[in-house]
Coordinates of C-alpha atoms in Angstrom, one line a residue:
M1091 CA 71.6 -44.7 -12.0
K1092 CA 72.0 -41.0 -12.8
K1093 CA 75.1 -39.3 -13.1
K1094 CA 75.5 -36.0 -10.5
E1095 CA 79.1 -35.8 -10.6
N1096 CA 78.9 -32.1 -11.4
N1097 CA 76.1 -31.2 -9.2
T1098 CA 77.6 -30.2 -5.7
S1099 CA 74.2 -30.1 -3.7
S1100 CA 74.0 -33.7 -4.2
R1101 CA 76.4 -35.6 -2.2
L1102 CA 77.1 -39.3 -0.7
K1103 CA 76.6 -39.2 3.1
I1104 CA 78.0 -42.0 5.3
I1105 CA 76.4 -42.2 8.6
P1106 CA 77.6 -44.8 11.1
L1107 CA 74.6 -45.6 13.7
G1108 CA 76.4 -47.5 15.8
G1109 CA 79.9 -49.3 16.1
L1110 CA 82.2 -46.6 15.9
E1111 CA 84.5 -46.5 19.4
Q1112 CA 83.3 -49.6 20.6
I1113 CA 83.1 -53.4 19.6
G1114 CA 80.0 -54.5 18.6
M1115 CA 76.6 -52.7 17.4
N1116 CA 77.3 -52.3 14.0
I1117 CA 75.3 -50.6 11.4
T1118 CA 76.4 -47.6 8.9
A1119 CA 73.5 -45.7 6.5
F1120 CA 74.7 -44.6 2.8
E1121 CA 72.4 -41.8 1.7
Y1122 CA 72.4 -40.2 -1.4
E1123 CA 69.3 -37.8 -2.1
D1124 CA 66.3 -40.0 -1.8
S1125 CA 68.1 -43.2 -0.9
I1126 CA 69.2 -44.9 2.5
V1127 CA 71.1 -48.4 2.3
V1128 CA 71.7 -49.9 5.8
V1129 CA 74.8 -52.0 6.1
D1130 CA 74.8 -54.2 9.3
C1131 CA 72.2 -53.7 12.0
G1132 CA 73.9 -55.5 15.2
L1133 CA 73.6 -55.5 18.6
S1134 CA 76.1 -55.3 21.9
F1135 CA 76.2 -56.6 24.7
P1136 CA 76.1 -55.1 28.2
A1137 CA 78.7 -53.4 30.0
D1138 CA 79.3 -54.3 33.8
D1139 CA 77.4 -51.2 34.9
M1140 CA 74.1 -52.2 32.6
L1141 CA 72.5 -54.2 35.7
G1142 CA 70.5 -56.7 34.4
I1143 CA 70.3 -55.4 31.1
D1144 CA 70.1 -58.5 28.3
L1145 CA 71.1 -56.4 24.8
V1146 CA 72.1 -53.2 23.8
I1147 CA 70.5 -52.3 20.5
P1148 CA 71.2 -48.9 17.9
D1149 CA 69.0 -46.4 18.0
V1150 CA 67.4 -45.8 14.8
T1151 CA 65.7 -42.2 14.9
Y1152 CA 67.2 -41.5 11.7
L1153 CA 66.5 -44.1 10.0
K1154 CA 62.4 -43.8 11.2
D1155 CA 62.3 -40.2 10.4
N1156 CA 63.5 -41.1 6.6
I1157 CA 61.6 -44.2 6.5
D1158 CA 60.9 -43.2 2.6
K1159 CA 64.0 -43.2 1.6
V1160 CA 65.4 -46.4 3.0
K1161 CA 65.8 -49.4 0.4
G1162 CA 67.2 -52.1 2.5
F1163 CA 69.5 -53.9 4.9
V1164 CA 72.5 -55.2 3.2
I1165 CA 74.7 -57.5 6.0
T1166 CA 78.0 -58.8 5.8
H1167 CA 78.0 -61.8 8.0
G1168 CA 76.2 -63.2 10.7
H1169 CA 77.6 -62.5 13.7
E1170 CA 75.4 -60.7 16.3
D1171 CA 77.2 -57.4 16.4
H1172 CA 76.4 -57.2 12.9
I1173 CA 72.7 -58.9 12.7
G1174 CA 71.3 -59.0 16.2
A1175 CA 69.3 -56.2 16.2
L1176 CA 67.4 -57.0 13.1
P1177 CA 64.6 -58.6 14.8
Y1178 CA 63.8 -55.6 17.6
V1179 CA 64.9 -52.7 14.6
L1180 CA 62.6 -54.6 11.6
R1181 CA 59.3 -53.3 13.9
E1182 CA 60.0 -49.8 13.4
V1183 CA 61.9 -50.0 9.8
N1184 CA 60.2 -53.0 8.0
V1185 CA 62.6 -53.2 4.8
P1186 CA 64.3 -56.2 2.7
I1187 CA 66.9 -57.8 3.9
Y1188 CA 70.0 -58.7 1.3
A1189 CA 72.7 -61.3 2.5
T1190 CA 74.5 -64.7 1.4
R1191 CA 73.1 -68.0 2.5
L1192 CA 74.5 -68.8 5.6
T1193 CA 74.2 -65.4 6.9
M1194 CA 70.2 -65.0 5.6
G1195 CA 69.8 -68.5 7.3
I1196 CA 70.9 -67.3 10.6
I1197 CA 68.9 -64.3 10.4
E1198 CA 65.8 -66.4 9.1
N1199 CA 65.8 -68.4 12.7
K1200 CA 65.7 -65.2 14.1
L1201 CA 62.7 -63.9 12.6
K1202 CA 61.3 -66.9 13.1
E1203 CA 61.9 -66.5 16.8
H1204 CA 60.4 -63.2 16.5
E1205 CA 57.7 -64.5 14.8
L1206 CA 58.7 -61.8 11.3
T1207 CA 58.9 -64.0 9.0
R1208 CA 55.7 -63.3 6.9
G1209 CA 56.5 -59.5 6.9
T1210 CA 59.8 -59.5 6.6
K1211 CA 61.3 -59.3 2.6
R1212 CA 64.5 -61.4 2.2
K1213 CA 66.6 -61.9 -0.7
V1214 CA 69.8 -64.4 -0.6
V1215 CA 72.9 -63.0 -3.0
K1216 CA 75.7 -64.7 -4.4
F1217 CA 79.1 -63.5 -4.4
G1218 CA 79.9 -61.5 -7.0
Q1219 CA 76.1 -60.4 -7.9
S1220 CA 75.1 -56.7 -7.6
I1221 CA 71.6 -55.6 -6.2
N1222 CA 70.2 -51.9 -7.3
L1223 CA 68.8 -50.1 -4.7
G1224 CA 67.4 -46.6 -5.5
H1225 CA 70.5 -44.8 -6.5
F1226 CA 73.0 -47.1 -5.5
R1227 CA 74.6 -50.6 -6.5
V1228 CA 75.9 -52.8 -4.0
E1229 CA 78.3 -56.1 -5.0
F1230 CA 78.9 -58.7 -2.6
I1231 CA 82.7 -59.8 -2.7
K1232 CA 83.8 -63.0 -1.0
T1233 CA 86.1 -62.5 1.7
N1234 CA 87.5 -64.8 4.7
H1235 CA 86.0 -64.2 8.6
S1236 CA 85.2 -66.9 11.9
I1237 CA 82.0 -67.6 10.1
V1238 CA 81.4 -68.7 6.6
D1239 CA 79.6 -66.6 3.9
A1240 CA 81.2 -63.5 4.7
A1241 CA 81.4 -60.9 2.2
A1242 CA 83.0 -57.6 1.5
L1243 CA 80.8 -54.8 -0.3
A1244 CA 81.2 -52.9 -3.0
I1245 CA 78.7 -49.7 -2.9
Y1246 CA 78.2 -47.6 -6.0
S1247 CA 77.2 -44.4 -5.9
P1248 CA 77.0 -41.4 -8.7
V1249 CA 79.7 -39.9 -6.7
G1250 CA 82.1 -42.9 -6.6
V1251 CA 82.5 -46.7 -5.4
V1252 CA 82.7 -46.9 -1.4
V1253 CA 84.4 -50.5 -0.3
H1254 CA 83.6 -51.7 3.2
T1255 CA 85.4 -55.0 3.8
G1256 CA 82.7 -56.4 6.8
D1257 CA 84.9 -58.2 9.4
F1258 CA 87.6 -60.4 7.4
K1259 CA 91.0 -62.1 7.1
V1260 CA 93.1 -62.9 4.8
D1261 CA 92.9 -66.5 4.4
Y1262 CA 94.6 -68.6 1.7
T1263 CA 93.8 -71.9 2.9
P1264 CA 89.9 -71.5 4.5
V1265 CA 88.1 -74.9 5.8
F1266 CA 85.1 -74.2 3.8
G1267 CA 84.5 -72.3 0.6
D1268 CA 87.3 -70.3 -1.6
A1269 CA 89.6 -67.7 -0.4
I1270 CA 89.1 -64.1 -0.2
D1271 CA 88.6 -62.4 -3.9
L1272 CA 91.5 -60.1 -3.9
Q1273 CA 91.5 -59.8 -7.7
R1274 CA 88.2 -58.3 -7.6
F1275 CA 89.5 -56.0 -5.2
A1276 CA 92.5 -55.2 -7.3
E1277 CA 90.3 -54.6 -10.4
L1278 CA 88.0 -52.4 -8.1
G1279 CA 91.2 -50.6 -7.4
K1280 CA 92.2 -50.1 -11.3
K1281 CA 88.9 -48.5 -11.8
G1282 CA 89.0 -45.8 -8.6
V1283 CA 87.7 -46.1 -5.1
L1284 CA 86.4 -43.1 -3.4
A1285 CA 86.5 -44.5 -0.1
L1286 CA 87.8 -47.8 1.8
M1287 CA 86.1 -48.7 5.3
C1288 CA 88.0 -51.0 6.1
D1289 CA 87.8 -53.8 9.9
S1290 CA 90.4 -52.3 12.6
T1291 CA 89.7 -55.3 15.2
N1292 CA 93.4 -56.1 14.9
A1293 CA 95.0 -53.4 13.7
E1294 CA 97.5 -53.0 16.7
R1295 CA 98.9 -56.5 15.6
P1296 CA 101.8 -56.9 13.0
G1297 CA 102.1 -59.7 10.9
F1298 CA 99.6 -61.9 9.2
T1299 CA 96.3 -63.7 11.0
P1300 CA 97.5 -67.2 10.7
S1301 CA 94.5 -69.5 8.8
E1302 CA 91.9 -71.2 10.2
R1303 CA 93.5 -74.6 9.0
T1304 CA 96.1 -74.3 11.5
V1305 CA 93.6 -74.7 14.5
G1306 CA 92.7 -77.9 12.7
I1307 CA 96.2 -79.3 13.6
T1308 CA 96.6 -77.8 17.0
F1309 CA 93.0 -79.9 17.7
D1310 CA 94.4 -83.1 16.4
N1311 CA 97.6 -82.7 18.6
L1312 CA 94.9 -82.6 21.5
F1313 CA 93.0 -85.1 20.4
E1314 CA 96.3 -87.3 20.4
E1315 CA 97.5 -86.0 23.9
H1316 CA 93.8 -86.7 25.6
K1317 CA 93.1 -89.7 24.1
N1318 CA 92.3 -91.6 27.0
T1319 CA 89.8 -88.4 28.3
R1320 CA 86.3 -87.2 27.3
I1321 CA 86.6 -83.9 25.6
F1322 CA 84.9 -80.9 25.8
V1323 CA 85.7 -78.1 23.5
A1324 CA 84.3 -74.5 24.1
T1325 CA 83.9 -72.2 21.0
F1326 CA 81.4 -69.5 19.8
A1327 CA 78.5 -70.6 18.2
S1328 CA 78.6 -68.7 15.0
N1329 CA 82.1 -70.1 14.3
V1330 CA 81.1 -73.4 12.1
D1331 CA 84.7 -73.8 10.2
R1332 CA 85.9 -74.3 14.1
V1333 CA 83.3 -76.5 14.6
Q1334 CA 84.0 -77.9 11.1
Q1335 CA 87.8 -79.0 12.6
I1336 CA 86.9 -80.5 15.9
I1337 CA 84.2 -82.7 14.2
N1338 CA 87.1 -83.8 11.9
S1339 CA 89.3 -84.5 14.5
A1340 CA 86.6 -86.3 16.0
Y1341 CA 85.9 -88.5 13.2
K1342 CA 90.0 -89.2 12.8
Y1343 CA 90.1 -90.4 16.4
G1344 CA 87.0 -92.2 16.2
R1345 CA 85.3 -90.0 18.8
K1346 CA 81.2 -89.4 18.6
V1347 CA 80.1 -85.5 18.8
C1348 CA 77.6 -84.1 20.9
V1349 CA 76.5 -80.3 20.4
D1350 CA 75.1 -78.7 23.7
G1351 CA 74.1 -75.2 23.6
R1352 CA 70.8 -73.7 21.9
S1353 CA 72.4 -71.4 19.9
M1354 CA 74.8 -73.8 18.7
V1355 CA 72.6 -76.4 17.9
N1356 CA 70.4 -73.8 15.8
I1357 CA 73.8 -72.3 13.5
I1358 CA 74.9 -76.1 12.8
E1359 CA 71.5 -77.3 12.0
T1360 CA 71.4 -74.1 9.5
A1361 CA 74.8 -74.4 8.1
R1362 CA 73.9 -78.4 7.4
N1363 CA 71.1 -77.6 5.4
L1364 CA 73.1 -75.3 3.3
E1365 CA 75.4 -77.5 3.2
C1366 CA 78.1 -75.3 4.9
I1367 CA 79.4 -78.0 7.0
S1368 CA 79.9 -82.0 6.1
I1369 CA 79.4 -83.7 8.9
P1370 CA 80.5 -88.2 8.3
E1371 CA 77.8 -90.1 8.6
N1372 CA 76.7 -91.8 12.3
T1373 CA 79.6 -89.0 14.0
L1374 CA 76.9 -86.6 15.7
I1375 CA 74.9 -87.9 18.2
E1376 CA 72.3 -86.5 20.8
I1377 CA 73.1 -85.9 24.1
D1378 CA 71.0 -88.5 25.3
Q1379 CA 72.9 -91.1 23.6
L1380 CA 76.3 -90.3 25.4
K1381 CA 75.5 -92.8 28.0
D1382 CA 75.8 -95.6 25.3
Y1383 CA 79.2 -94.7 24.5
P1384 CA 82.8 -94.6 27.1
S1385 CA 83.6 -91.5 28.1
E1386 CA 87.2 -91.4 25.7
K1387 CA 85.2 -91.6 22.6
Q1388 CA 82.7 -88.5 23.5
V1389 CA 83.7 -85.1 22.5
I1390 CA 81.1 -82.2 23.3
I1391 CA 81.3 -79.1 21.7
T1392 CA 79.4 -76.2 23.9
T1393 CA 78.9 -72.6 24.3
G1394 CA 80.2 -70.8 26.9
S1395 CA 83.4 -69.9 25.7
Q1396 CA 83.3 -66.2 27.3
G1397 CA 82.2 -67.3 30.4
E1398 CA 78.3 -66.7 30.0
S1399 CA 76.4 -67.5 33.0
M1400 CA 73.5 -69.2 31.4
A1401 CA 75.7 -70.7 28.6
A1402 CA 75.8 -74.6 28.9
L1403 CA 79.6 -74.8 30.1
S1404 CA 79.0 -72.6 32.9
R1405 CA 75.8 -74.5 33.9
M1406 CA 77.8 -77.5 33.4
A1407 CA 81.2 -76.3 35.6
S1408 CA 78.4 -75.3 38.0
G1409 CA 77.0 -78.7 38.7
M1410 CA 73.5 -76.9 37.2
H1411 CA 73.6 -78.7 33.7
R1412 CA 70.5 -81.1 33.9
K1413 CA 72.2 -84.0 31.7
I1414 CA 76.2 -83.3 32.0
S1415 CA 78.6 -82.9 34.5
I1416 CA 82.5 -82.7 34.5
G1417 CA 85.1 -83.5 36.7
A1418 CA 88.3 -86.0 37.2
G1419 CA 89.3 -87.3 33.8
D1420 CA 87.6 -84.9 31.5
T1421 CA 89.3 -82.4 28.9
V1422 CA 88.4 -78.8 28.5
I1423 CA 89.4 -76.9 25.5
F1424 CA 88.6 -73.2 25.2
S1425 CA 88.7 -72.2 21.6
S1426 CA 88.3 -68.4 21.8
N1427 CA 90.2 -65.6 23.5
P1428 CA 87.9 -63.7 26.2
I1429 CA 86.2 -60.8 24.6
P1430 CA 87.7 -57.7 26.4
G1431 CA 85.6 -57.6 29.7
N1432 CA 85.1 -61.0 30.0
E1433 CA 88.1 -62.2 31.4
K1434 CA 87.0 -62.4 34.8
S1435 CA 83.8 -64.6 33.7
V1436 CA 86.0 -66.4 31.7
T1437 CA 88.6 -67.2 34.7
K1438 CA 85.8 -67.7 37.0
V1439 CA 84.7 -71.0 34.9
I1440 CA 88.3 -72.0 34.5
N1441 CA 89.0 -71.9 38.2
E1442 CA 85.5 -74.3 39.0
L1443 CA 86.9 -76.4 36.0
I1444 CA 90.1 -77.1 37.7
R1445 CA 88.7 -77.0 41.0
K1446 CA 86.0 -80.0 39.7
G1447 CA 89.4 -81.9 38.5
A1448 CA 89.3 -81.4 34.8
D1449 CA 92.0 -80.6 32.5
V1450 CA 91.8 -77.1 30.9
V1451 CA 93.3 -76.1 28.1
F1452 CA 93.3 -72.7 26.7
Q1453 CA 96.5 -71.6 24.9
D1454 CA 97.0 -72.0 20.9
A1455 CA 93.3 -73.3 20.0
H1456 CA 92.2 -70.0 18.4
V1457 CA 93.0 -67.9 15.8
S1458 CA 91.4 -64.7 15.5
G1459 CA 88.8 -63.9 12.4
H1460 CA 90.1 -60.7 12.0
A1461 CA 93.0 -59.1 9.6
C1462 CA 96.1 -57.8 11.2
Q1463 CA 98.3 -55.3 9.9
E1464 CA 100.2 -56.7 7.0
E1465 CA 96.7 -57.9 5.7
I1466 CA 95.3 -54.5 6.1
K1467 CA 98.1 -53.3 4.4
L1468 CA 97.3 -55.9 1.4
L1469 CA 93.7 -54.3 0.9
Y1470 CA 94.7 -50.7 0.9
A1471 CA 97.6 -51.5 -1.9
L1472 CA 95.2 -53.4 -4.0
I1473 CA 92.3 -51.0 -3.6
R1474 CA 93.8 -47.7 -3.5
P1475 CA 91.1 -45.7 -2.3
K1476 CA 91.2 -41.5 -2.0
Y1477 CA 89.9 -41.4 1.2
A1478 CA 89.9 -44.3 4.4
V1479 CA 87.8 -44.8 6.9
P1480 CA 88.5 -46.9 9.6
V1481 CA 85.5 -48.9 10.7
H1482 CA 84.6 -51.7 13.7
G1483 CA 87.1 -50.7 16.6
E1484 CA 87.4 -48.5 19.6
I1485 CA 89.3 -45.6 19.2
K1486 CA 92.7 -46.8 19.8
H1487 CA 91.4 -49.6 16.9
L1488 CA 90.7 -47.0 14.4
K1489 CA 93.8 -44.7 15.3
A1490 CA 96.1 -48.1 14.5
Q1491 CA 94.5 -48.3 11.1
A1492 CA 94.7 -44.4 10.5
K1493 CA 98.4 -44.9 11.1
I1494 CA 99.0 -47.8 8.4
A1495 CA 96.7 -45.8 5.8
Q1496 CA 99.2 -42.9 6.6
T1497 CA 102.4 -45.1 5.6
L1498 CA 101.0 -46.4 2.6
G1499 CA 100.3 -42.8 1.4
I1500 CA 97.1 -41.7 2.3
E1501 CA 97.5 -38.0 3.2
K1502 CA 96.3 -37.3 6.8
E1503 CA 93.6 -34.9 5.7
N1504 CA 91.9 -37.6 3.8
I1505 CA 91.5 -40.3 6.6
F1506 CA 88.6 -40.0 8.6
I1507 CA 88.3 -40.9 12.3
L1508 CA 84.6 -41.2 12.9
S1509 CA 82.2 -41.2 15.9
S1510 CA 78.9 -43.0 15.9
G1511 CA 76.3 -40.3 14.2
D1512 CA 78.7 -37.9 12.4
V1513 CA 77.3 -37.4 8.8
L1514 CA 80.6 -37.6 6.2
E1515 CA 79.8 -36.3 3.0
M1516 CA 81.4 -36.6 -0.2
G1517 CA 81.6 -35.5 -3.6
G1518 CA 82.9 -33.2 -5.7
N1519 CA 86.5 -33.7 -4.8
R1520 CA 85.9 -33.0 -1.1
A1521 CA 84.9 -34.7 1.7
G1522 CA 84.4 -33.7 5.1
V1523 CA 82.1 -34.0 8.6
V1524 CA 79.5 -31.6 8.1
G1525 CA 77.1 -32.6 10.9
R1526 CA 75.6 -35.2 13.4
V1527 CA 72.3 -36.9 13.6
P1528 CA 70.6 -38.7 16.8
V1529 CA 72.3 -42.1 17.8
G1530 CA 72.3 -43.7 20.9
S1531 CA 71.7 -47.2 22.7
I1532 CA 68.4 -48.7 23.1
L1533 CA 68.4 -51.1 26.9
V1534 CA 66.8 -54.8 26.1
D1535 CA 65.9 -56.0 29.6
G1536 CA 63.3 -59.3 29.2
L1537 CA 60.7 -58.1 26.9
G1538 CA 60.9 -54.6 27.2
V1539 CA 63.0 -52.6 24.7
G1540 CA 63.8 -49.1 25.4
D1541 CA 61.6 -48.9 28.5
V1542 CA 65.1 -49.0 30.4
G1543 CA 66.3 -45.7 30.4
N1544 CA 69.5 -43.7 32.1
V1545 CA 67.1 -43.0 35.4
V1546 CA 66.8 -46.8 35.9
L1547 CA 69.9 -47.9 35.4
R1548 CA 71.4 -45.3 37.8
D1549 CA 68.8 -46.5 40.4
R1550 CA 69.6 -49.9 39.7
Q1551 CA 73.7 -49.1 40.5
H1552 CA 72.4 -47.3 43.3
L1553 CA 70.2 -50.2 44.7
A1554 CA 73.5 -52.6 44.2
E1555 CA 76.0 -50.3 45.9
D1556 CA 74.0 -49.0 49.1
G1557 CA 70.4 -51.1 48.9
I1558 CA 67.2 -49.4 49.8
M1559 CA 65.1 -48.2 52.8
V1560 CA 61.4 -47.9 52.7
V1561 CA 59.8 -45.7 55.0
V1562 CA 55.6 -46.4 55.8
M1563 CA 53.4 -44.1 57.5
S1564 CA 49.6 -43.5 57.7
L1565 CA 48.0 -40.2 57.9
D1566 CA 44.5 -39.4 59.2
R1567 CA 42.2 -38.2 55.7
V1568 CA 41.0 -35.5 58.0
G1569 CA 42.8 -34.1 60.5
G1570 CA 46.4 -35.1 58.6
Q1571 CA 47.6 -36.6 61.7
L1572 CA 50.2 -39.5 61.9
V1573 CA 48.2 -42.4 62.9
A1574 CA 50.6 -44.9 62.3
G1575 CA 54.4 -45.4 61.9
P1576 CA 57.0 -44.6 60.6
D1577 CA 58.0 -48.0 60.2
I1578 CA 61.2 -48.7 58.4
V1579 CA 62.1 -51.5 56.6
S1580 CA 65.5 -52.0 54.5
R1581 CA 67.0 -54.4 51.8
G1582 CA 70.6 -54.3 51.0
F1583 CA 71.3 -51.5 53.7
V1584 CA 72.1 -53.4 56.7
Y1585 CA 70.4 -56.7 58.5
V1586 CA 67.9 -55.5 60.5
K1587 CA 68.3 -58.1 63.3
E1588 CA 71.9 -57.1 63.9
S1589 CA 71.2 -53.1 63.7
D1590 CA 67.9 -52.5 66.1
E1591 CA 69.7 -49.4 67.6
L1592 CA 70.2 -48.3 64.4
I1593 CA 67.0 -48.8 63.0
E1594 CA 65.0 -47.2 65.7
E1595 CA 67.0 -44.1 66.2
A1596 CA 66.6 -43.6 62.5
R1597 CA 62.5 -44.1 63.0
Q1598 CA 62.7 -41.6 65.6
I1599 CA 64.6 -39.1 63.2
V1600 CA 61.7 -39.8 61.0
D1601 CA 59.2 -39.4 63.4
E1602 CA 60.8 -35.9 64.5
A1603 CA 60.8 -34.5 60.9
L1604 CA 57.4 -35.5 60.0
Q1605 CA 56.1 -33.9 63.6
K1606 CA 57.5 -31.1 62.9
C1607 CA 56.2 -30.1 59.3
L1608 CA 52.3 -31.5 60.4
D1609 CA 52.8 -29.2 63.5
R1610 CA 53.6 -26.3 60.9
G1611 CA 50.3 -27.5 59.1
I1612 CA 52.1 -28.9 56.0
T1613 CA 50.1 -31.7 55.0
D1614 CA 51.4 -31.8 51.4
W1615 CA 52.4 -35.6 50.3
G1616 CA 55.7 -34.4 48.6
K1617 CA 56.7 -32.0 51.2
L1618 CA 56.2 -34.9 53.8
K1619 CA 58.3 -37.1 51.7
N1620 CA 61.1 -34.6 51.4
A1621 CA 61.3 -33.6 54.7
T1622 CA 61.8 -37.7 55.4
K1623 CA 64.2 -38.4 52.9
D1624 CA 66.3 -35.4 53.6
A1625 CA 66.1 -36.2 57.6
L1626 CA 66.8 -40.1 57.4
S1627 CA 69.5 -39.6 54.9
D1628 CA 71.3 -36.7 57.1
Y1629 CA 71.3 -39.4 59.7
V1630 CA 72.3 -42.9 57.9
W1631 CA 75.4 -40.6 56.3
K1632 CA 76.8 -39.5 59.6
K1633 CA 76.1 -43.1 61.2
T1634 CA 77.4 -45.4 58.3
K1635 CA 78.7 -43.4 55.5
R1636 CA 76.7 -44.6 53.1
R1637 CA 73.3 -43.3 50.9
P1638 CA 70.9 -45.9 50.5
M1639 CA 67.9 -44.9 48.1
I1640 CA 65.1 -44.1 50.6
L1641 CA 61.4 -44.6 49.7
P1642 CA 58.6 -43.3 51.8
I1643 CA 55.2 -44.5 51.1
I1644 CA 52.3 -42.5 52.9
M1645 CA 49.0 -43.7 53.1
E1646 CA 45.8 -42.5 53.7
V1647 CA 43.2 -43.6 56.5

């Protein structure tokens, strides 16, 4: 690596391209001269007003414009908000991926689905190992999270070391593997750390996040309490440690375990192949084998803890699942908290299950995978950074962490609360935001990536709120006279059979407006369509106080 501390023109740029002021879509570029390293490449899930949208991925225009500089993606862990956009982004920014073994295993499943395995270079990195990428060296450090093999990153640049925690918690008794490598953080702190980019998700919560292992005790108690019922457990597909503990309790109480939900099956199979989960022999059974065992000897682990309409649990609750239905005599345990925005969906599923007669448990069967205030303080105390750059969270979470940093003696001017797109420069004993790069959200709808923009979304919202009226008419090609119509068809506006009078009056209003135009010799289709829209819109607003989308269609005969 070249040493350039004295050259004030060469400075480290930290550019979040997503993930700030929101939960999800995490992606950050680190740039020094002709080298760019990208940390994570996540997606977010659509907001309620994004009708029909499946996924939201980051706009990587900046990476495409600087493709010659981009050396690789370095991934902290295998959650969707950190890896989900890779199959889409790699088509335009095809550079190597570096990740720990389970994270890479989950990424490879995605690449297979999208037929990208051949053209994508991948390297599995061990904890404590470093990789050289242009002017950067990146070291992977062991942390704990709600998925195995989560890593923090020490990013060495010619102007100093930046520590990026990824998503983390301090768990001294993890279910699988070693505890977080606090010793390494302390060693880095002694040598000097330029900046700490720390997970802010639970920065508002005081105290410590309980160990994942405490959930195992809860499961034991719940299995003991409900020993005469069939047990369903809904959790995140990626929470391998949680699945491990459910399996441990099931084995202890002599139950067979069935896993349902495509993402859950894929991740458990990957974790099993990589020996990140230990399943006793003859414990796991296929869904078709459930009929061979009594109900009280069954545990079904399923996706759908967030109320997703197409997930396995929702289909079981609504009676749409082909092989399993839930009813009286079943116990359903929700082993997760609703993500903000999902509360209504989760409540709907819970109510549906209770209506079917199931016993629903949704308290004390979950702990967070993110650090609370005392763990955040511990990391700051060990690392002692010059600058604090809170990441991973909405503005309230970032502000909460900024307050923690201040209480630990970091000066206010050395704490940077960034927005996605900000360019933070560091070097020469100075740091500051110097500009912005283009960022945004690309919407994925089915197989279409980016073909649904704000205009289409606005139209969908308009259709959802007020419906549509289609006006069909035929014009004589030669004389420019109205030959047929106007006929009006409506959808989502009024029930036509009960609104004959309204539709007939609307038709007459449009007819008059068109005749006025034609009498004045106006035959331009654009002007005729505008006259139709204006006349019909005014009439409908006066009569109904609604503004449906109006779509005039002119045919020539």
